[in-house]
Structure formats: structure tokens, C-alpha cells
PDB file of C-alpha atoms in Angstrom:
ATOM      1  CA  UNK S   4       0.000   0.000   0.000  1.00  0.00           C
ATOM      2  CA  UNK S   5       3.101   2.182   0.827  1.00  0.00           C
ATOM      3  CA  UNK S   6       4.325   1.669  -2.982  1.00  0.00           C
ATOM      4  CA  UNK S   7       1.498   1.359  -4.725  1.00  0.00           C
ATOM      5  CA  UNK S   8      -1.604   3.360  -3.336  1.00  0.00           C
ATOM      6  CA  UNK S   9      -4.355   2.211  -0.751  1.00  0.00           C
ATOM      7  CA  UNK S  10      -6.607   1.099  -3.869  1.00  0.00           C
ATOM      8  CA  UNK S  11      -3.974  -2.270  -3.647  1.00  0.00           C
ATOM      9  CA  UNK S  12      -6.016  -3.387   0.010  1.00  0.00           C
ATOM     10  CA  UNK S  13      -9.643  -4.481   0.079  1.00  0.00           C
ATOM     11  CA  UNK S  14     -12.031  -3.571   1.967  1.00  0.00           C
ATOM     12  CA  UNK S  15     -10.402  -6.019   5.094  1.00  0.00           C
ATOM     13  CA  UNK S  16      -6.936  -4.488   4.407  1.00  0.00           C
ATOM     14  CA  UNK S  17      -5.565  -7.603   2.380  1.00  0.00           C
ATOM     15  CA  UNK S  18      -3.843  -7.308  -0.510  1.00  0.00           C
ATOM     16  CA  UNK S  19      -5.959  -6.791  -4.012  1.00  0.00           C
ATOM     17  CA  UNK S  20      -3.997  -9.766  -5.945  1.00  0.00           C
ATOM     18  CA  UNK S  21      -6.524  -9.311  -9.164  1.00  0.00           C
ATOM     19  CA  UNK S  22      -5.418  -4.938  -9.274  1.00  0.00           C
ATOM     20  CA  UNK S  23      -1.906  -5.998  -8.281  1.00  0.00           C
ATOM     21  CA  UNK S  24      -1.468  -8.729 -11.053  1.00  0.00           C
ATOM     22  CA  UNK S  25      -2.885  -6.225 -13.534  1.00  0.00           C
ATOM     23  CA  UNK S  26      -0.803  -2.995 -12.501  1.00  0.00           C
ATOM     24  CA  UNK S  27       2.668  -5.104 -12.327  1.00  0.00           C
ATOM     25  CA  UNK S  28       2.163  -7.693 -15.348  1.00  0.00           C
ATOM     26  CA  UNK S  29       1.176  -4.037 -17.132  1.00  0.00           C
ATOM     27  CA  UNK S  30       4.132  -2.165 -15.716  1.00  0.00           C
ATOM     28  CA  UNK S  31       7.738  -3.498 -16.203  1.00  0.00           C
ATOM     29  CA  UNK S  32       8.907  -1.080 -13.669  1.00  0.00           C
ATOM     30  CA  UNK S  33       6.242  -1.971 -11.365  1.00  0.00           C
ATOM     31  CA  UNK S  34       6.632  -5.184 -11.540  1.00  0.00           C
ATOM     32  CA  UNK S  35      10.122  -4.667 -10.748  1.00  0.00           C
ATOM     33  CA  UNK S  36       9.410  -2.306  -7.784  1.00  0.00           C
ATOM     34  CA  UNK S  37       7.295  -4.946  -6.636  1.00  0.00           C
ATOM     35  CA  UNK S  38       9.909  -7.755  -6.758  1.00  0.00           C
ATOM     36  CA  UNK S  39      12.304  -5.957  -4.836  1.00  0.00           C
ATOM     37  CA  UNK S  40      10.000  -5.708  -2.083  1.00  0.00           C
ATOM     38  CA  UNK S  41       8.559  -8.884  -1.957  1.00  0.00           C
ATOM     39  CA  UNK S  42      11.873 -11.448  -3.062  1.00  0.00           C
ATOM     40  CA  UNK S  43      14.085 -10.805   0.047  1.00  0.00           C
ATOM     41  CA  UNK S  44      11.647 -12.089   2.559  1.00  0.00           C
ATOM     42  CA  UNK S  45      10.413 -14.753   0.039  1.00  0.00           C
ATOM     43  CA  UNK S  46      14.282 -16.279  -0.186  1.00  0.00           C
ATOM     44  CA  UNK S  47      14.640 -15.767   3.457  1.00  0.00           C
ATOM     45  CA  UNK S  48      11.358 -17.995   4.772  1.00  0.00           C
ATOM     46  CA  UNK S  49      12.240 -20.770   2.325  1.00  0.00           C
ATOM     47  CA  UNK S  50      15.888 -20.824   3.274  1.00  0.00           C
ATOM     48  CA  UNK S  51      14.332 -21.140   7.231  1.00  0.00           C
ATOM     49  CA  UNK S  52      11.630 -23.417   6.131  1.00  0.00           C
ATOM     50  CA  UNK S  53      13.685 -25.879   4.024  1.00  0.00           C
ATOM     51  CA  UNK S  54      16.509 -25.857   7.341  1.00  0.00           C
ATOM     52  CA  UNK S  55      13.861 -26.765   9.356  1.00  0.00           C
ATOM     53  CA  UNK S  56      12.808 -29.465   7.510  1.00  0.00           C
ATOM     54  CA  UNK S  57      13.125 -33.094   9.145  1.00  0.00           C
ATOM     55  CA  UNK S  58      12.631 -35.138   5.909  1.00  0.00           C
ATOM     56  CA  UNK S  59      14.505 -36.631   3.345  1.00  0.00           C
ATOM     57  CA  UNK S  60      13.811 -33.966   0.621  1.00  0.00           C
ATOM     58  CA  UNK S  61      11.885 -31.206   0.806  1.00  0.00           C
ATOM     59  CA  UNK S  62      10.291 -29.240  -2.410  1.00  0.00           C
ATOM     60  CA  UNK S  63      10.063 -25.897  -3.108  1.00  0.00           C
ATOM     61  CA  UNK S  64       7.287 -24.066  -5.286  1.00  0.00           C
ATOM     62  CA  UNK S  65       8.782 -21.003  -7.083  1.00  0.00           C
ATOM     63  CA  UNK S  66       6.985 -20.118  -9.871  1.00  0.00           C
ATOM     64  CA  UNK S  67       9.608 -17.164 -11.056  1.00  0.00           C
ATOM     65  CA  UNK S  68      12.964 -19.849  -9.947  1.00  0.00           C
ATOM     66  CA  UNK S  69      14.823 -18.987 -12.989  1.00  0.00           C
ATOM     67  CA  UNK S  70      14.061 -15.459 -13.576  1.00  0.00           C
ATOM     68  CA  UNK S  71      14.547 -14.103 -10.149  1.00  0.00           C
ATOM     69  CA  UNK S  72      17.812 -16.139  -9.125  1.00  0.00           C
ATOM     70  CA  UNK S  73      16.150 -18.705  -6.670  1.00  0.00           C
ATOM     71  CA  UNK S  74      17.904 -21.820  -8.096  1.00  0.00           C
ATOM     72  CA  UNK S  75      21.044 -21.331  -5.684  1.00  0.00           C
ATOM     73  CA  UNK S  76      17.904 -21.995  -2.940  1.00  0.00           C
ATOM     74  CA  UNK S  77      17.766 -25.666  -4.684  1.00  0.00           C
ATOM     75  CA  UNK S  78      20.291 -28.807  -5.340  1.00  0.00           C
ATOM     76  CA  UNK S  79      17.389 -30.156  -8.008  1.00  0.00           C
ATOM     77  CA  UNK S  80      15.122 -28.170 -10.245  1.00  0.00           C
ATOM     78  CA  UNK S  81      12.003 -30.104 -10.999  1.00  0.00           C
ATOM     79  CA  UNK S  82       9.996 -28.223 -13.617  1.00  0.00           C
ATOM     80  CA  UNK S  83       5.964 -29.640 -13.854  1.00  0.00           C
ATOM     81  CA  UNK S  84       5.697 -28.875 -17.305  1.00  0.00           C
ATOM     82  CA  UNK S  85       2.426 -28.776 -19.938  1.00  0.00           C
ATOM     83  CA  UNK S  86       2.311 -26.667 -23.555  1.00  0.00           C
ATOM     84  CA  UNK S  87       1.755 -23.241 -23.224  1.00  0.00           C
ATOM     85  CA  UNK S  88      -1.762 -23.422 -24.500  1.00  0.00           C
ATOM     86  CA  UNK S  89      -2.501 -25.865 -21.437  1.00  0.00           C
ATOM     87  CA  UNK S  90      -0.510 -23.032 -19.470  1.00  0.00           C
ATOM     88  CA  UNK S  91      -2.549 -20.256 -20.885  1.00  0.00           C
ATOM     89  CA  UNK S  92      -5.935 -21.860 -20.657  1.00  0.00           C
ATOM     90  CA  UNK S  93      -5.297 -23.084 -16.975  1.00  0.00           C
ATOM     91  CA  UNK S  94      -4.110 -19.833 -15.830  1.00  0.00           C
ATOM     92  CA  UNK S  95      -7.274 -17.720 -17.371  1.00  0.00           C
ATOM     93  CA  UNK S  96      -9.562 -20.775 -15.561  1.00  0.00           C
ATOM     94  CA  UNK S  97      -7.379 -20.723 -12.170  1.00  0.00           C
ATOM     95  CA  UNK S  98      -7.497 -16.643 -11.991  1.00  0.00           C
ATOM     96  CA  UNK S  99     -10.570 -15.753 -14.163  1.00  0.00           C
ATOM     97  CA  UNK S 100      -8.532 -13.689 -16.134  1.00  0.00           C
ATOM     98  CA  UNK S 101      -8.747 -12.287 -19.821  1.00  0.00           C
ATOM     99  CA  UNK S 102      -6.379 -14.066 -22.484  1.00  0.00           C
ATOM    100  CA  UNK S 103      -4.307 -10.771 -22.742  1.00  0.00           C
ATOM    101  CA  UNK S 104      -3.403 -10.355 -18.813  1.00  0.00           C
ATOM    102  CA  UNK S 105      -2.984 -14.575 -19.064  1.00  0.00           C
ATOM    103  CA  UNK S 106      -0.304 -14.007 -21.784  1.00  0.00           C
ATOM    104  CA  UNK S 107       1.216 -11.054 -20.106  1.00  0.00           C
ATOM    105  CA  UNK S 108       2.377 -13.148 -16.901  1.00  0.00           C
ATOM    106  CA  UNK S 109       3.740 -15.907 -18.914  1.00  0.00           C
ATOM    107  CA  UNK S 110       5.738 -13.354 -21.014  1.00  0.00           C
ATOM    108  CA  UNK S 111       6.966 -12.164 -17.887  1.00  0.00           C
ATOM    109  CA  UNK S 112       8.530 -16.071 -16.961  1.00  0.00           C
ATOM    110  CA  UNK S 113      11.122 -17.910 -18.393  1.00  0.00           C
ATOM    111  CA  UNK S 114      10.048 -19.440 -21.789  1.00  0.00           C
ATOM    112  CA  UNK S 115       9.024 -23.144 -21.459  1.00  0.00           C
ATOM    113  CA  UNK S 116      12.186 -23.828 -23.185  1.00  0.00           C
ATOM    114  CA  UNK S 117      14.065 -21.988 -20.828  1.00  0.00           C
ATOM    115  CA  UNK S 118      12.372 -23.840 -17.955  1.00  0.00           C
ATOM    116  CA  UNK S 119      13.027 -27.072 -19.470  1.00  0.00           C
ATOM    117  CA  UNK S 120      16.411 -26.464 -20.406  1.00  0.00           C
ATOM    118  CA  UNK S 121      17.346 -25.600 -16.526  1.00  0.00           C
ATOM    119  CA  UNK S 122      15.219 -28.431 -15.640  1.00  0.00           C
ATOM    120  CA  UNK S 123      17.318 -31.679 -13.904  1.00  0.00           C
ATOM    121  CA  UNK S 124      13.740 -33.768 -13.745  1.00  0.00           C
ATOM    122  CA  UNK S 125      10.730 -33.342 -15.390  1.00  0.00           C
ATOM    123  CA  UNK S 126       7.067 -33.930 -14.616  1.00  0.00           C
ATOM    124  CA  UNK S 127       4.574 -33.715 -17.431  1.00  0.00           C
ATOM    125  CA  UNK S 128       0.926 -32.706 -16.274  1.00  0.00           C
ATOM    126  CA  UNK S 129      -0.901 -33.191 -19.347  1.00  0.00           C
ATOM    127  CA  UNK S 130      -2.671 -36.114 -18.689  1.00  0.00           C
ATOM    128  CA  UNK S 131      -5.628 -37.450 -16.372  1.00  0.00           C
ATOM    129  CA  UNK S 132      -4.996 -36.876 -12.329  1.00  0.00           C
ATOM    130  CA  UNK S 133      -4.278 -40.314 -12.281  1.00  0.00           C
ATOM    131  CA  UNK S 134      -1.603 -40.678 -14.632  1.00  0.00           C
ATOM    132  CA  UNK S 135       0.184 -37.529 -12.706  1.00  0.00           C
ATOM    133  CA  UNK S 136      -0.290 -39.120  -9.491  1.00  0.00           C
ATOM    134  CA  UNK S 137       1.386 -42.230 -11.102  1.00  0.00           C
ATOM    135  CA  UNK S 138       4.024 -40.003 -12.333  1.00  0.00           C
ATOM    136  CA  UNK S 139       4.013 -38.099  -8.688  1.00  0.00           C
ATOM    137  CA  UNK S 140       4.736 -41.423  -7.344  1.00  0.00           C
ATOM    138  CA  UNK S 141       7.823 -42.459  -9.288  1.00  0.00           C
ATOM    139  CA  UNK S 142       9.362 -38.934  -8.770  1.00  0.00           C
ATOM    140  CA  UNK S 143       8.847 -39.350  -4.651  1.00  0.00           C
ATOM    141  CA  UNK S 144      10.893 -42.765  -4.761  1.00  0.00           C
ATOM    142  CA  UNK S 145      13.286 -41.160  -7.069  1.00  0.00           C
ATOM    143  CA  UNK S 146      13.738 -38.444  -4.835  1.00  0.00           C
ATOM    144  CA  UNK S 147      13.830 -40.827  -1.991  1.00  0.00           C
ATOM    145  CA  UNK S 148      16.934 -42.813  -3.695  1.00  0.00           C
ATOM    146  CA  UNK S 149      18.684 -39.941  -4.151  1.00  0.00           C
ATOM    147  CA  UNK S 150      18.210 -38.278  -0.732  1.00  0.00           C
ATOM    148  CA  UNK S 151      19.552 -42.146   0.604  1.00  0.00           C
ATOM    149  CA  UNK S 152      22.479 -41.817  -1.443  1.00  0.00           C
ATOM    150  CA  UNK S 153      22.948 -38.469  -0.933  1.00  0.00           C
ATOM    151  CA  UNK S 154      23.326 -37.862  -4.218  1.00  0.00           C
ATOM    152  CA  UNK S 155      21.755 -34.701  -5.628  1.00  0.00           C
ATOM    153  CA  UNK S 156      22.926 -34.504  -8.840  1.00  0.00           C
ATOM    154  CA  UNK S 157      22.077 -37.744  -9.856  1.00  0.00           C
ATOM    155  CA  UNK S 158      20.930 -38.213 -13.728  1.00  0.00           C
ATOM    156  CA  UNK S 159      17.693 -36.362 -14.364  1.00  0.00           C
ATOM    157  CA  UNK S 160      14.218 -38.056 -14.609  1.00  0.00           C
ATOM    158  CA  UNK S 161      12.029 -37.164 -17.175  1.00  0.00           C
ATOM    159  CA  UNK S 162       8.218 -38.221 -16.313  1.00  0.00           C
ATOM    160  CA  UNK S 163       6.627 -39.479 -18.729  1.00  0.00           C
ATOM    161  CA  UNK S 164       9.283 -39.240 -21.317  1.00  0.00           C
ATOM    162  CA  UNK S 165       6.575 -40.119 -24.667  1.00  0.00           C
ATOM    163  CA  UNK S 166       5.129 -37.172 -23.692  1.00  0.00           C
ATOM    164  CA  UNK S 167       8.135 -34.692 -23.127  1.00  0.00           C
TER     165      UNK S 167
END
């Protein structure tokens, strides 16, 4: 609200994500503003969280890992990957959002092939929920092997790899 104006809060003081999303995914600079704010506490809670961890792996979800310099946070990139027309119409269905604003955040991410490039393992999510929760399954004992062996930069996985 200090940045960006008191018409970012609702009504209950909590942020306005649908205004926010449009001002910064229509405002390089705002977006950037916004980033700077928001990052350094973001890589400071998952540093903490993942230390406090008492499992054999633990996974982060970082949407922006690429662009904003999070991978050092991570021994493994796992990217969950689908076309970017499955992207698109998801995200428009998720955040009941117009095609424009839709394709406006993605062009603010990595490219798919950027993502996949960086990726060590890959998950597609293309098909039913039960053939990702298949697919869910073999990445856990994969992740479990290598956590045994201590081995984080095993070979990658590629889940399923007809579809990749």
C-alpha cells in the first residue's frame, strides 16, 4: 500500500492480488518495484523453512525460480511442465482472467524452453490426475533414492518421457 496506493487493500486491508497482477504484469517497472520488495523475505522464509525441515527432501514451489535467481535456494530443479496453450488456458480458468493479462504473466517467466532447459527432472501434467499421481509417485521414490544416497545430482528423470 506504501508503494502502490491504498486502492492495492480491500475492503479487510488484504492485498488486491486481481489490481496488483494487472498494474505489475502491465508495468515493467512496477513489476520490478514490486519484486524488490517482496523477493528478500520470500528467499529468506524458504531458506528457514527448508533448514527446518526433518525429511529426506523437501520441495520448493517457485513459480519465477529462474528469472529471479532462486535456483542457488535448490540442489534439483524439478519443472511440472504442460504446452503453453494448457498453461494459458489453466491460468485464465485458475485466476478468471482475460487471455491478454494470461499471456502477459507468462511473457513475464522464463520461456518453457528456458524452464526445461534448466530443468534436472521433469514432470509432465498433461494427462488425467491419475496418470500424474502415477508419475508423482515415481518422482517421490526417485527423490527418496537420491536423498539415501545423498546424491543430488544424480541423472535427471524425465516423467513421462513419450510425452516430453
Amino acid at each position: 500500500a506504501e508503494q502502490f496506493g491504498a486502492e492495492m487493500l480491500l475492503t479487510d486491508g488484504t492485498l488486491n492480488r486481481r489490481q496488483m497482477r494487472e498494474r505489475v504484469f502491465n508495468d515493467p517497472q512496477a513489476r520490478k518495484q514490486l519484486e524488490a520488495i517482496t523477493h528478500p523475505p520470500m528467499r529468506s522464509a524458504m531458506r528457514d523453512w527448508c533448514a527446518a525441515q526433518q525429511t529426506p527432501y523437501c520441495v520448493l514451489s517457485i513459480a519465477i525460480l529462474i528469472e529471479a535467481g532462486m535456483h542457488e535456494l535448490v540442489d534439483r530443479v524439478l519443472v511440472v511442465d504442460a504446452p503453453e496453450d494448457v498453461q494459458l488456458r489453466r491460468l485464465q480458468s485458475r485466476d478468471h482472467i482475460t487471455a491478454e493479462l494470461a499471456n502477459a504473466m507468462l511473457a513475464a517467466q522464463a520461456t518453457r524452453a528456458q524452464r526445461l532447459s534448466a530443468a534436472d527432472d521433469v514432470l509432465a501434467n498433461v494427462g488425467t490426475p491419475t496418470e500424474t499421481m502415477a508419475s508423482v509417485t515415481q518422482l517421490h521414490a526417485f527423490y527418496i533414492d537420491i536423498a539415501r544416497q545423498n546424491n543430488p545430482r544424480a541423472p535427471g528423470l524425465r516423467l513421462p518421457p513419450s510425452v516430453i
